[in-house]
Coordinates of C-alpha atoms in Angstrom, one line a residue:
M1 CA 54.2 -48.3 32.7
S2 CA 50.9 -48.0 30.7
G3 CA 50.6 -49.0 27.1
L4 CA 50.3 -45.3 26.1
E5 CA 53.6 -44.4 27.8
V6 CA 55.2 -47.3 26.0
A7 CA 53.8 -46.0 22.7
G8 CA 55.5 -42.7 23.4
I9 CA 58.8 -44.4 24.2
V10 CA 58.6 -46.5 21.0
L11 CA 58.0 -43.5 18.9
G12 CA 61.0 -41.7 20.5
A13 CA 63.3 -44.7 20.2
I14 CA 62.8 -45.4 16.5
P15 CA 64.7 -42.2 15.3
L16 CA 67.6 -43.2 17.5
L17 CA 67.9 -46.6 15.9
I18 CA 67.5 -45.3 12.4
S19 CA 70.3 -42.7 13.0
A20 CA 72.5 -45.4 14.5
I21 CA 72.0 -47.8 11.6
E22 CA 72.6 -45.0 9.1
K23 CA 75.9 -44.2 10.9
Y24 CA 76.9 -47.8 10.8
K25 CA 76.3 -47.9 7.0
T26 CA 78.7 -45.0 6.4
T27 CA 81.5 -46.3 8.7
S28 CA 81.4 -50.1 8.4
R29 CA 84.1 -51.7 6.4
I30 CA 82.3 -55.0 6.1
L31 CA 79.5 -53.4 4.1
K32 CA 82.0 -52.6 1.4
I33 CA 83.0 -56.2 1.2
I34 CA 79.5 -57.7 1.5
P35 CA 77.1 -55.5 -0.5
L36 CA 74.2 -57.8 0.4
K37 CA 74.3 -56.6 4.0
T38 CA 73.8 -53.0 2.8
S39 CA 70.5 -54.0 1.2
L40 CA 69.5 -55.7 4.5
M41 CA 70.3 -52.6 6.4
N42 CA 68.3 -50.5 3.9
G43 CA 65.4 -52.9 4.4
L44 CA 65.6 -52.7 8.2
I45 CA 65.7 -48.8 8.0
S46 CA 62.7 -48.8 5.7
C47 CA 60.8 -51.0 8.0
L48 CA 61.6 -48.8 11.0
K49 CA 60.6 -45.7 9.1
E50 CA 57.3 -47.3 8.2
Q51 CA 56.6 -48.2 11.8
Q52 CA 57.5 -44.7 12.8
F53 CA 55.1 -43.2 10.2
F54 CA 52.2 -45.5 11.0
N55 CA 52.6 -45.2 14.8
H56 CA 52.8 -41.5 14.6
S57 CA 49.8 -41.3 12.2
D58 CA 47.8 -43.6 14.4
L59 CA 48.5 -41.7 17.6
V60 CA 47.7 -38.4 15.8
S61 CA 44.4 -39.8 14.5
I62 CA 43.5 -41.0 18.1
L63 CA 44.4 -37.6 19.6
K64 CA 42.2 -35.8 17.0
A65 CA 39.2 -37.6 18.5
T66 CA 39.9 -36.1 21.9
S67 CA 39.2 -32.6 23.2
I68 CA 42.6 -31.2 22.3
D69 CA 42.8 -28.6 19.6
K70 CA 44.0 -30.1 16.3
S71 CA 46.6 -27.3 15.9
D72 CA 48.2 -28.1 19.2
I73 CA 48.8 -31.8 18.7
E74 CA 52.2 -31.4 17.0
G75 CA 53.3 -28.5 19.1
L76 CA 52.8 -29.9 22.6
G77 CA 54.5 -33.2 22.1
L78 CA 52.9 -36.6 21.8
D79 CA 54.5 -38.0 25.1
D80 CA 52.7 -35.5 27.3
L81 CA 49.4 -35.6 25.4
L82 CA 49.2 -39.4 25.6
V83 CA 49.5 -39.3 29.4
E84 CA 47.3 -36.2 29.8
L85 CA 44.5 -37.4 27.6
S86 CA 44.7 -41.1 28.5
D87 CA 41.1 -41.4 29.7
E88 CA 39.7 -39.8 26.5
I89 CA 41.9 -42.0 24.4
K90 CA 40.7 -45.1 26.2
E91 CA 37.1 -44.0 25.7
Y92 CA 37.7 -43.5 22.0
L93 CA 39.4 -46.9 21.6
G94 CA 36.5 -48.6 23.3
E95 CA 36.7 -52.4 23.0
G96 CA 40.1 -52.0 21.2
V97 CA 41.8 -50.4 24.2
T98 CA 43.0 -53.6 25.7
P99 CA 44.4 -55.1 22.4
Y100 CA 46.0 -51.7 21.6
M101 CA 47.8 -51.5 25.0
T102 CA 48.8 -55.2 24.8
A103 CA 50.3 -54.6 21.3
Q104 CA 52.6 -51.9 22.5
P105 CA 55.1 -53.9 24.7
P106 CA 56.0 -56.3 21.8
C107 CA 57.0 -53.2 19.8
E108 CA 59.2 -52.0 22.6
N109 CA 60.7 -55.4 23.1
K110 CA 61.6 -55.7 19.4
L111 CA 63.3 -52.3 19.4
T112 CA 65.2 -53.2 22.6
E113 CA 66.4 -56.4 21.0
I114 CA 67.6 -54.5 17.9
S115 CA 69.3 -51.9 20.1
K116 CA 71.3 -54.6 22.0
S117 CA 72.9 -55.5 18.7
L118 CA 74.2 -52.0 18.4
T119 CA 77.1 -50.7 20.4
G120 CA 78.1 -47.0 20.7
L121 CA 74.6 -45.6 21.0
T122 CA 75.7 -42.8 23.3
S123 CA 74.5 -39.6 21.6
N124 CA 76.2 -36.1 21.7
N125 CA 72.8 -34.5 21.4
K126 CA 71.4 -33.1 24.6
A127 CA 68.0 -32.5 23.0
Y128 CA 65.7 -35.5 23.1
P129 CA 64.7 -36.1 20.5
P130 CA 66.9 -33.7 18.3
D131 CA 65.0 -31.0 16.5
H132 CA 66.2 -32.1 13.1
G133 CA 65.4 -35.8 13.9
V134 CA 68.9 -37.1 13.4
Y135 CA 71.1 -38.2 16.2
E136 CA 74.9 -37.8 16.2
F137 CA 77.2 -40.3 17.9
A138 CA 80.7 -39.8 19.4
R139 CA 81.7 -43.5 19.1
K140 CA 81.8 -45.8 16.2
I141 CA 78.7 -47.8 15.7
R142 CA 78.9 -51.6 15.5
F143 CA 76.1 -53.8 14.4
S144 CA 76.3 -57.6 15.2
L145 CA 73.2 -59.0 13.5
K146 CA 73.3 -61.7 10.9
K147 CA 71.2 -62.0 7.8
D148 CA 68.6 -64.4 9.2
E149 CA 68.3 -62.2 12.4
I150 CA 67.7 -59.1 10.3
D151 CA 65.1 -60.8 8.2
R152 CA 63.3 -62.0 11.3
H153 CA 63.4 -58.5 12.8
V154 CA 61.9 -57.0 9.6
K155 CA 59.2 -59.6 9.5
E156 CA 58.2 -59.1 13.1
L157 CA 58.4 -55.3 12.9
N158 CA 56.0 -55.4 9.9
G159 CA 53.7 -57.7 11.9
N160 CA 53.7 -55.3 14.8
T161 CA 53.0 -52.4 12.6
S162 CA 50.1 -54.1 10.8
N163 CA 48.6 -55.3 14.1
L164 CA 48.6 -51.7 15.6
R165 CA 47.1 -50.3 12.4
R166 CA 44.4 -52.9 12.3
I167 CA 43.4 -52.3 16.0
R168 CA 43.2 -48.6 15.4
Q169 CA 41.1 -49.0 12.3
Y170 CA 38.8 -51.3 14.2
S171 CA 38.4 -48.8 17.0
E172 CA 37.9 -46.0 14.6
S173 CA 35.1 -47.9 12.7
H174 CA 33.4 -48.8 16.0
A175 CA 33.6 -45.2 17.4
Q176 CA 30.0 -44.2 18.0
I177 CA 28.9 -41.0 16.2
T178 CA 27.3 -38.9 18.9
F179 CA 27.3 -35.4 17.4
P180 CA 24.7 -34.4 14.8
S181 CA 26.0 -33.0 11.6
S182 CA 26.1 -29.2 11.4
S183 CA 26.9 -29.2 7.6
R184 CA 24.7 -27.0 5.6
T185 CA 25.2 -29.2 2.6
I186 CA 24.0 -32.3 4.5
S187 CA 21.0 -30.4 5.8
K188 CA 20.0 -29.4 2.3
I189 CA 20.5 -32.9 0.9
T190 CA 18.4 -34.4 3.7
S191 CA 15.7 -31.8 3.2
Y192 CA 15.5 -32.4 -0.5
L193 CA 15.2 -36.2 0.0
D194 CA 12.5 -35.6 2.6
L195 CA 10.7 -33.5 0.1
V196 CA 10.9 -36.3 -2.5
A197 CA 9.7 -38.8 0.2
E198 CA 6.6 -36.6 0.9
H199 CA 5.5 -36.6 -2.7
A200 CA 6.4 -40.3 -3.2
Y201 CA 4.0 -41.0 -0.3
H202 CA 1.3 -39.0 -1.9
L203 CA 1.9 -40.7 -5.3
H204 CA 1.4 -44.1 -3.8
S205 CA -1.9 -43.0 -2.2
V206 CA -3.3 -41.6 -5.5
I207 CA -2.3 -44.7 -7.5
D208 CA -3.8 -46.9 -4.9
F209 CA -7.0 -44.9 -5.2
G210 CA -6.9 -45.1 -9.0
Y211 CA -6.6 -48.9 -8.7
A212 CA -9.6 -49.1 -6.3
E213 CA -11.9 -50.9 -8.7
P214 CA -12.1 -54.7 -8.0
C215 CA -11.6 -55.6 -11.6
H216 CA -8.5 -57.7 -10.8
S217 CA -7.3 -59.4 -7.7
Y218 CA -4.4 -57.0 -7.8
H219 CA -2.7 -54.4 -10.0
E220 CA 1.0 -53.9 -10.4
A221 CA 3.2 -50.9 -10.9
Q222 CA 6.9 -50.6 -11.4
F223 CA 8.6 -47.8 -9.4
F224 CA 12.0 -46.7 -10.9
L225 CA 14.6 -45.9 -8.3
Q226 CA 16.5 -42.6 -8.7
H227 CA 19.4 -41.3 -6.6
R228 CA 18.4 -37.6 -7.2
A229 CA 22.0 -36.5 -7.1
D230 CA 21.5 -34.5 -10.3
S231 CA 19.1 -32.3 -8.4
I232 CA 21.5 -31.5 -5.6
K233 CA 25.0 -31.5 -7.1
R234 CA 24.9 -27.8 -8.1
P235 CA 23.7 -24.7 -6.2
K236 CA 20.0 -24.0 -6.8
A237 CA 19.8 -27.1 -9.0
T238 CA 16.5 -28.1 -7.4
E239 CA 15.0 -24.9 -8.9
S240 CA 16.0 -25.9 -12.4
L241 CA 15.0 -29.6 -12.5
P242 CA 11.3 -30.4 -12.1
L243 CA 10.5 -33.1 -9.6
A244 CA 9.1 -36.2 -11.3
F245 CA 8.7 -39.9 -10.6
T246 CA 9.2 -42.6 -13.3
V247 CA 6.5 -45.2 -13.0
G248 CA 5.5 -48.2 -15.1
F249 CA 1.7 -49.0 -15.1
G250 CA 1.2 -52.5 -16.2
P251 CA -1.4 -55.3 -16.3
T252 CA -1.7 -58.0 -13.7
I253 CA -0.3 -60.6 -16.1
E254 CA 3.2 -60.3 -17.6
G255 CA 3.4 -58.5 -20.9
S256 CA 4.1 -54.9 -21.6
C257 CA 3.4 -51.9 -19.4
Y258 CA 3.3 -48.2 -19.9
K259 CA 6.3 -46.4 -18.6
T260 CA 5.9 -42.7 -18.0
E261 CA 7.0 -39.8 -15.8
V262 CA 4.6 -38.4 -13.2
K263 CA 5.5 -34.8 -12.8
V264 CA 4.8 -33.0 -9.5
L265 CA 2.9 -29.7 -9.8
E266 CA 2.6 -27.0 -7.1
E267 CA -0.1 -24.9 -8.8
D268 CA -3.7 -25.3 -8.0
L269 CA -5.5 -27.3 -10.7
A270 CA -9.0 -26.8 -9.4
C271 CA -10.1 -25.5 -12.9
C272 CA -9.3 -28.9 -14.4
V273 CA -11.2 -30.9 -11.8
D274 CA -14.6 -32.3 -12.5
K275 CA -17.3 -31.2 -10.1
D276 CA -17.6 -34.8 -8.9
D277 CA -13.9 -35.3 -8.7
H278 CA -13.9 -35.7 -4.9
C279 CA -16.6 -38.3 -5.0
P280 CA -15.5 -41.8 -4.1
I281 CA -15.3 -44.2 -7.0
S282 CA -15.3 -47.4 -5.0
T283 CA -16.9 -48.7 -1.9
N284 CA -13.5 -50.0 -1.0
K285 CA -12.0 -46.5 -0.8
A286 CA -13.9 -44.0 1.4
K287 CA -12.2 -40.9 0.1
R288 CA -9.3 -39.5 -1.8
P289 CA -6.0 -39.5 0.0
E290 CA -5.3 -36.4 2.0
C291 CA -2.4 -34.2 1.3
C292 CA -0.1 -34.6 4.3
A293 CA 3.4 -35.5 5.2
P294 CA 4.4 -39.1 5.7
P295 CA 3.3 -40.2 9.2
G296 CA 5.5 -39.0 12.0
K297 CA 8.3 -37.6 9.8
K298 CA 9.7 -34.3 11.2
K299 CA 10.5 -31.7 8.5
D300 CA 13.6 -29.5 8.4
E301 CA 11.9 -26.2 7.8
K302 CA 15.1 -24.1 8.0
S303 CA 16.7 -26.0 5.2
R304 CA 13.6 -26.9 3.2
L305 CA 14.1 -26.6 -0.5
S306 CA 11.8 -25.8 -3.3
F307 CA 11.8 -27.2 -6.9
K308 CA 10.7 -26.1 -10.3
T309 CA 7.2 -27.2 -11.2
A310 CA 6.5 -29.1 -14.4
S311 CA 5.3 -26.9 -17.3
I312 CA 2.0 -27.3 -19.0
C313 CA 0.9 -25.8 -22.3
Q314 CA -1.7 -23.3 -21.2
D315 CA -2.9 -22.7 -24.8
S316 CA -3.7 -26.3 -25.4
Q317 CA -7.2 -27.4 -26.4
S318 CA -6.8 -30.6 -24.4
P319 CA -7.2 -29.9 -20.7
L320 CA -5.9 -32.0 -17.8
I321 CA -8.3 -34.8 -16.9
S322 CA -8.6 -36.1 -13.4
I323 CA -8.1 -39.9 -13.4
R324 CA -10.8 -42.0 -11.8
S325 CA -9.7 -45.5 -12.8
L326 CA -6.2 -46.3 -13.9
C327 CA -7.3 -49.7 -15.2
Q328 CA -9.8 -48.1 -17.6
Q329 CA -7.3 -45.5 -18.5
F330 CA -4.8 -48.0 -19.9
S331 CA -7.4 -50.4 -21.3
G332 CA -8.3 -47.7 -23.8
L333 CA -4.7 -47.1 -24.7
N334 CA -5.2 -43.4 -23.8
F335 CA -1.6 -42.7 -23.2
G336 CA 0.0 -39.3 -22.4
D337 CA 1.6 -37.5 -19.5
F338 CA 0.7 -37.7 -15.9
F339 CA 0.8 -35.1 -13.2
L340 CA 0.5 -35.1 -9.4
S341 CA -1.2 -32.0 -8.1
K342 CA -0.6 -30.0 -4.9
K343 CA -3.8 -31.5 -3.5
S344 CA -2.6 -35.1 -4.2
L345 CA -4.8 -35.6 -7.2
L346 CA -3.6 -37.5 -10.3
F347 CA -4.2 -35.9 -13.7
H348 CA -3.7 -37.1 -17.3
A349 CA -3.0 -35.1 -20.4
S350 CA -2.9 -36.4 -23.9
T351 CA 0.3 -36.0 -25.9
S352 CA -1.2 -33.0 -27.8
A353 CA -1.6 -31.1 -24.6
T354 CA 2.0 -31.3 -23.5
G355 CA 3.9 -31.6 -26.7
I356 CA 6.3 -34.6 -26.6
S357 CA 5.1 -37.4 -24.3
S358 CA 7.5 -38.9 -21.7
G359 CA 5.7 -42.2 -22.0
S360 CA 6.9 -45.4 -23.7
S361 CA 6.1 -49.1 -23.8
L362 CA 8.1 -51.4 -21.5
D363 CA 8.5 -55.1 -22.3
F364 CA 8.5 -57.2 -19.2
T365 CA 10.9 -59.6 -20.9
H366 CA 13.6 -57.0 -20.5
L367 CA 13.3 -57.0 -16.8
V368 CA 16.2 -58.8 -15.1
P369 CA 16.7 -59.4 -11.4
L370 CA 19.7 -57.5 -10.1
E371 CA 21.0 -60.7 -8.5
R372 CA 21.2 -62.3 -11.9
A373 CA 22.6 -59.3 -13.7
L374 CA 25.6 -59.3 -11.4
K375 CA 26.7 -62.8 -12.2
P376 CA 28.3 -62.3 -15.6
R377 CA 30.6 -59.6 -14.0
N378 CA 30.0 -57.2 -16.8
M379 CA 29.1 -54.2 -14.7
S380 CA 31.8 -51.5 -14.4
L381 CA 32.9 -50.0 -11.1
N382 CA 31.2 -46.8 -12.1
Q383 CA 27.9 -48.6 -12.7
R384 CA 28.1 -50.5 -9.5
M385 CA 28.9 -47.4 -7.4
T386 CA 26.1 -45.4 -9.1
L387 CA 23.7 -48.3 -8.4
G388 CA 24.8 -48.4 -4.8
L389 CA 24.2 -44.6 -4.5
N390 CA 20.8 -45.2 -6.1
V391 CA 19.8 -47.9 -3.6
V392 CA 21.0 -45.8 -0.6
S393 CA 19.1 -42.7 -1.8
S394 CA 15.9 -44.8 -2.5
V395 CA 15.9 -46.2 1.0
M396 CA 16.1 -42.6 2.4
Q397 CA 13.3 -41.5 0.0
L398 CA 10.9 -44.4 0.4
N399 CA 11.3 -45.7 3.9
S400 CA 8.0 -44.1 5.1
T401 CA 6.0 -45.1 2.0
H402 CA 4.3 -48.2 0.8
W403 CA 6.5 -48.4 -2.2
L404 CA 9.3 -50.1 -0.4
D405 CA 9.0 -53.3 1.6
L406 CA 11.7 -53.0 4.2
P407 CA 14.2 -54.4 4.7
L408 CA 15.2 -54.1 1.0
N409 CA 17.3 -56.9 -0.4
I410 CA 19.0 -57.5 -3.7
R411 CA 16.2 -59.9 -4.9
M412 CA 13.7 -57.1 -4.9
I413 CA 15.6 -54.9 -7.4
H414 CA 15.2 -55.4 -11.1
L415 CA 17.1 -53.8 -14.1
I416 CA 15.9 -53.0 -17.6
L417 CA 18.3 -54.7 -20.0
N418 CA 17.6 -54.6 -23.7
G419 CA 20.8 -56.5 -24.5
P420 CA 24.1 -57.6 -23.0
M421 CA 25.5 -55.5 -20.2
T422 CA 28.3 -53.2 -21.3
P423 CA 30.1 -50.3 -19.5
A424 CA 28.0 -47.9 -21.6
T425 CA 24.7 -49.5 -20.5
S426 CA 22.4 -47.1 -18.7
I427 CA 21.4 -48.6 -15.4
Q428 CA 17.6 -48.3 -14.7
P429 CA 16.8 -50.1 -11.4
L430 CA 13.2 -50.5 -10.3
I431 CA 11.0 -52.3 -7.8
K432 CA 7.7 -54.0 -8.4
H433 CA 4.8 -53.1 -6.3
K434 CA 1.3 -54.8 -6.1
F435 CA -1.8 -52.7 -5.3
T436 CA -4.5 -54.8 -3.7
C437 CA -7.9 -54.0 -2.2
D438 CA -6.7 -54.4 1.3
T439 CA -3.7 -52.1 1.2
G440 CA -3.6 -50.9 4.8
K441 CA -1.3 -49.0 7.1
K442 CA 2.4 -49.5 6.4
S443 CA 3.9 -51.8 9.0
G444 CA 7.0 -50.5 10.8
S445 CA 10.4 -52.0 9.9
N446 CA 13.3 -52.3 12.3
V447 CA 15.8 -49.7 11.2
R448 CA 18.8 -51.8 12.2
S449 CA 17.6 -54.6 10.0
T450 CA 17.1 -52.2 7.1
M451 CA 20.6 -50.7 7.4
L452 CA 22.1 -54.2 7.8
E453 CA 20.5 -55.3 4.6
L454 CA 21.6 -52.1 2.9
G455 CA 25.2 -52.8 3.9
I456 CA 24.9 -56.4 2.5
I457 CA 23.6 -55.0 -0.8
L458 CA 26.5 -52.6 -1.0
L459 CA 28.9 -55.5 -0.4
E460 CA 27.2 -57.6 -3.0
L461 CA 27.5 -54.8 -5.5
W462 CA 31.2 -54.5 -4.9
Q463 CA 31.8 -58.2 -5.0
E464 CA 29.7 -58.3 -8.2
Q465 CA 29.5 -62.1 -8.5
T466 CA 29.6 -63.4 -4.9
S467 CA 26.2 -63.0 -3.3
F468 CA 25.8 -63.0 0.5
T469 CA 24.2 -66.4 0.5
S470 CA 27.1 -67.8 -1.6
F471 CA 29.6 -66.3 0.9
I472 CA 27.8 -68.1 3.7
A473 CA 27.8 -71.4 1.8
D474 CA 31.4 -71.1 0.8
S475 CA 32.4 -70.2 4.4
Q476 CA 30.6 -73.3 5.7
I477 CA 29.0 -71.1 8.4
S478 CA 26.2 -72.7 10.3
A479 CA 23.3 -70.6 9.0
S480 CA 20.2 -69.5 10.9
N481 CA 17.5 -67.0 9.9
T482 CA 18.1 -64.5 12.7
V483 CA 19.2 -60.9 12.7
G484 CA 22.2 -61.8 14.9
F485 CA 23.4 -64.4 12.5
W486 CA 23.1 -62.1 9.5
Y487 CA 24.9 -59.4 11.4
D488 CA 27.9 -61.7 12.3
A489 CA 28.1 -63.0 8.8
A490 CA 28.0 -59.6 7.2
C491 CA 30.7 -58.3 9.6
Q492 CA 32.9 -61.3 8.7
W493 CA 32.4 -60.8 5.0
A494 CA 33.2 -57.1 5.3
D495 CA 36.4 -57.8 7.4
E496 CA 37.6 -60.5 4.9
S497 CA 37.0 -58.0 2.0
I498 CA 38.9 -55.1 3.6
D499 CA 42.1 -55.7 1.5
H500 CA 40.3 -55.3 -1.9
I501 CA 37.6 -52.7 -1.1
M502 CA 38.3 -49.0 -1.2
P503 CA 38.6 -47.6 2.4
F504 CA 35.7 -45.2 2.1
Y505 CA 33.4 -47.9 0.7
H506 CA 34.4 -50.3 3.5
D507 CA 33.6 -47.6 6.0
V508 CA 30.2 -47.0 4.4
V509 CA 29.4 -50.8 4.5
K510 CA 30.5 -51.1 8.2
R511 CA 28.5 -48.1 9.3
C512 CA 25.4 -49.6 7.6
V513 CA 26.0 -53.1 9.0
E514 CA 26.6 -51.8 12.5
C515 CA 24.0 -49.0 12.2
N516 CA 26.5 -46.6 13.6
F517 CA 24.8 -43.2 13.3
A518 CA 23.9 -40.2 15.4
T519 CA 20.5 -39.8 17.0
S520 CA 18.7 -36.8 18.6
P521 CA 19.8 -36.1 22.2
G522 CA 17.3 -37.4 24.7
G523 CA 15.4 -39.4 22.1
S524 CA 14.5 -43.1 22.0
A525 CA 17.3 -45.6 22.3
E526 CA 16.1 -47.2 19.1
F527 CA 16.9 -45.7 15.7
D528 CA 13.9 -44.1 14.0
W529 CA 13.5 -42.8 10.4
N530 CA 11.4 -40.0 11.9
D531 CA 14.5 -38.8 13.7
L532 CA 15.9 -35.9 11.7
T533 CA 19.3 -36.2 13.3
F534 CA 19.5 -39.9 12.3
R535 CA 18.5 -39.1 8.7
R536 CA 21.2 -36.4 8.5
S537 CA 23.7 -38.8 9.9
V538 CA 22.9 -41.5 7.3
C539 CA 23.1 -38.8 4.6
E540 CA 26.6 -37.6 5.9
H541 CA 28.2 -41.0 6.4
V542 CA 26.6 -43.1 3.6
F543 CA 24.9 -41.0 0.9
Q544 CA 27.5 -38.2 0.7
P545 CA 30.7 -40.4 0.5
L546 CA 29.1 -42.5 -2.3
W547 CA 27.9 -39.3 -4.1
E548 CA 31.3 -37.7 -3.9
E549 CA 33.1 -40.8 -5.3
C550 CA 30.6 -41.1 -8.1
R551 CA 31.4 -37.6 -9.1
L552 CA 35.1 -38.5 -9.5
I553 CA 34.9 -41.7 -11.5

């Protein structure tokens, strides 16, 4: 008899035992003399009902992953379906099929052992099982178990139930996602993040061009990470919120920098461009960056979104000025607003031209590494969840740009803290980026490594105080600097944390660590950020769950 057939028998036997014990409770004289045994009977019944519930739920969850119509699962009967769909069930369980089949006979043996202690189990019901779920018995039920035996049965039944549930959860988390998302919402979110990625790519190019003068060995900028959820949480929200990037332009030595928004414009600003604007300003840079999409990234034209352009005061006497040298721009303290044009040109306008400036001075002494900010354990769950969403979204936005050195880790992220962290503190994460004269083509990053590190960051945010390196040290694991080691250690940390992590969050972490996402049919065996199906899958199984939860807390 196969494990699946045993599962059906177990599920059918439990109602019989429950009915028999309930009958014994109502007819036994000894229970009236020894009330303690009544509580033991209630505990055993509760344990059997729990096993029935979880076994039934697990089997239904498994069947939902097969080709059977969801509405037919209850109507056709689990026994027949388990046998009929056995091959599909085994495929779904994957590596967990052997442990699952092996775990079924102990459940049957335990129920058999309990039934041997009951006499008078012959039922008057011809239906099997009865429609109302309660068996009726012609003979008086006798139950010959002692207290210690009942306690042992309860403990072992709970162990069997927990084991089956854990195996099913393991198989479910390891089930490969093979079908691309057809959700219109997912398509729109992915499209918008791709649009942001395109302009972030252009912004890096124009800033790199603006820092072309060899006046310093390098120039530094601070790029603020944004989850962009405010732009996609409402219908047509992208048409009401202008697309902008928050950037800090600073000196090469630590001190203060100028934090401002760079607003993206769609209109043609040719009237504001000097006649020599397209001339190179440095022998190190041959020409201005071309306006093009990030290399190799396929666009989703069907779901492509637009956004509202930043407004400019047309009656102003101060025109927009094309920036040639960012270093000269800030040396003269000529602050104001910045704009990124459709043709990937960077413009500046004084405060009088735009009204109220979005710029402000940022003191570097207020920058705190995220790893250090987590240690006092002062960040609320809401702050940590929002920060996790921010990091996930930023990886999706910046993976094809020079802004992000992948794989991202927690030591690369900084926060602006003007005082002690409180639940009301606004979290402003950023990354530092150096512009040098030899900025070249972005080197490719292994997607699996990127997603593995992303899963580790999410775990570190949840644990708040325990960093991944601390977990490795505390676990006394023999460390090695290989992807395989980091993968095994991350899986172990996630598994050990399952009891105190929200189920959806644990699933998000495991998907990232295992890089369990859909890819385009017939595509490369390796995951690729240029694969639209892969980006949608990450959006559906990582970004959206975090986004939905952040909206609730």
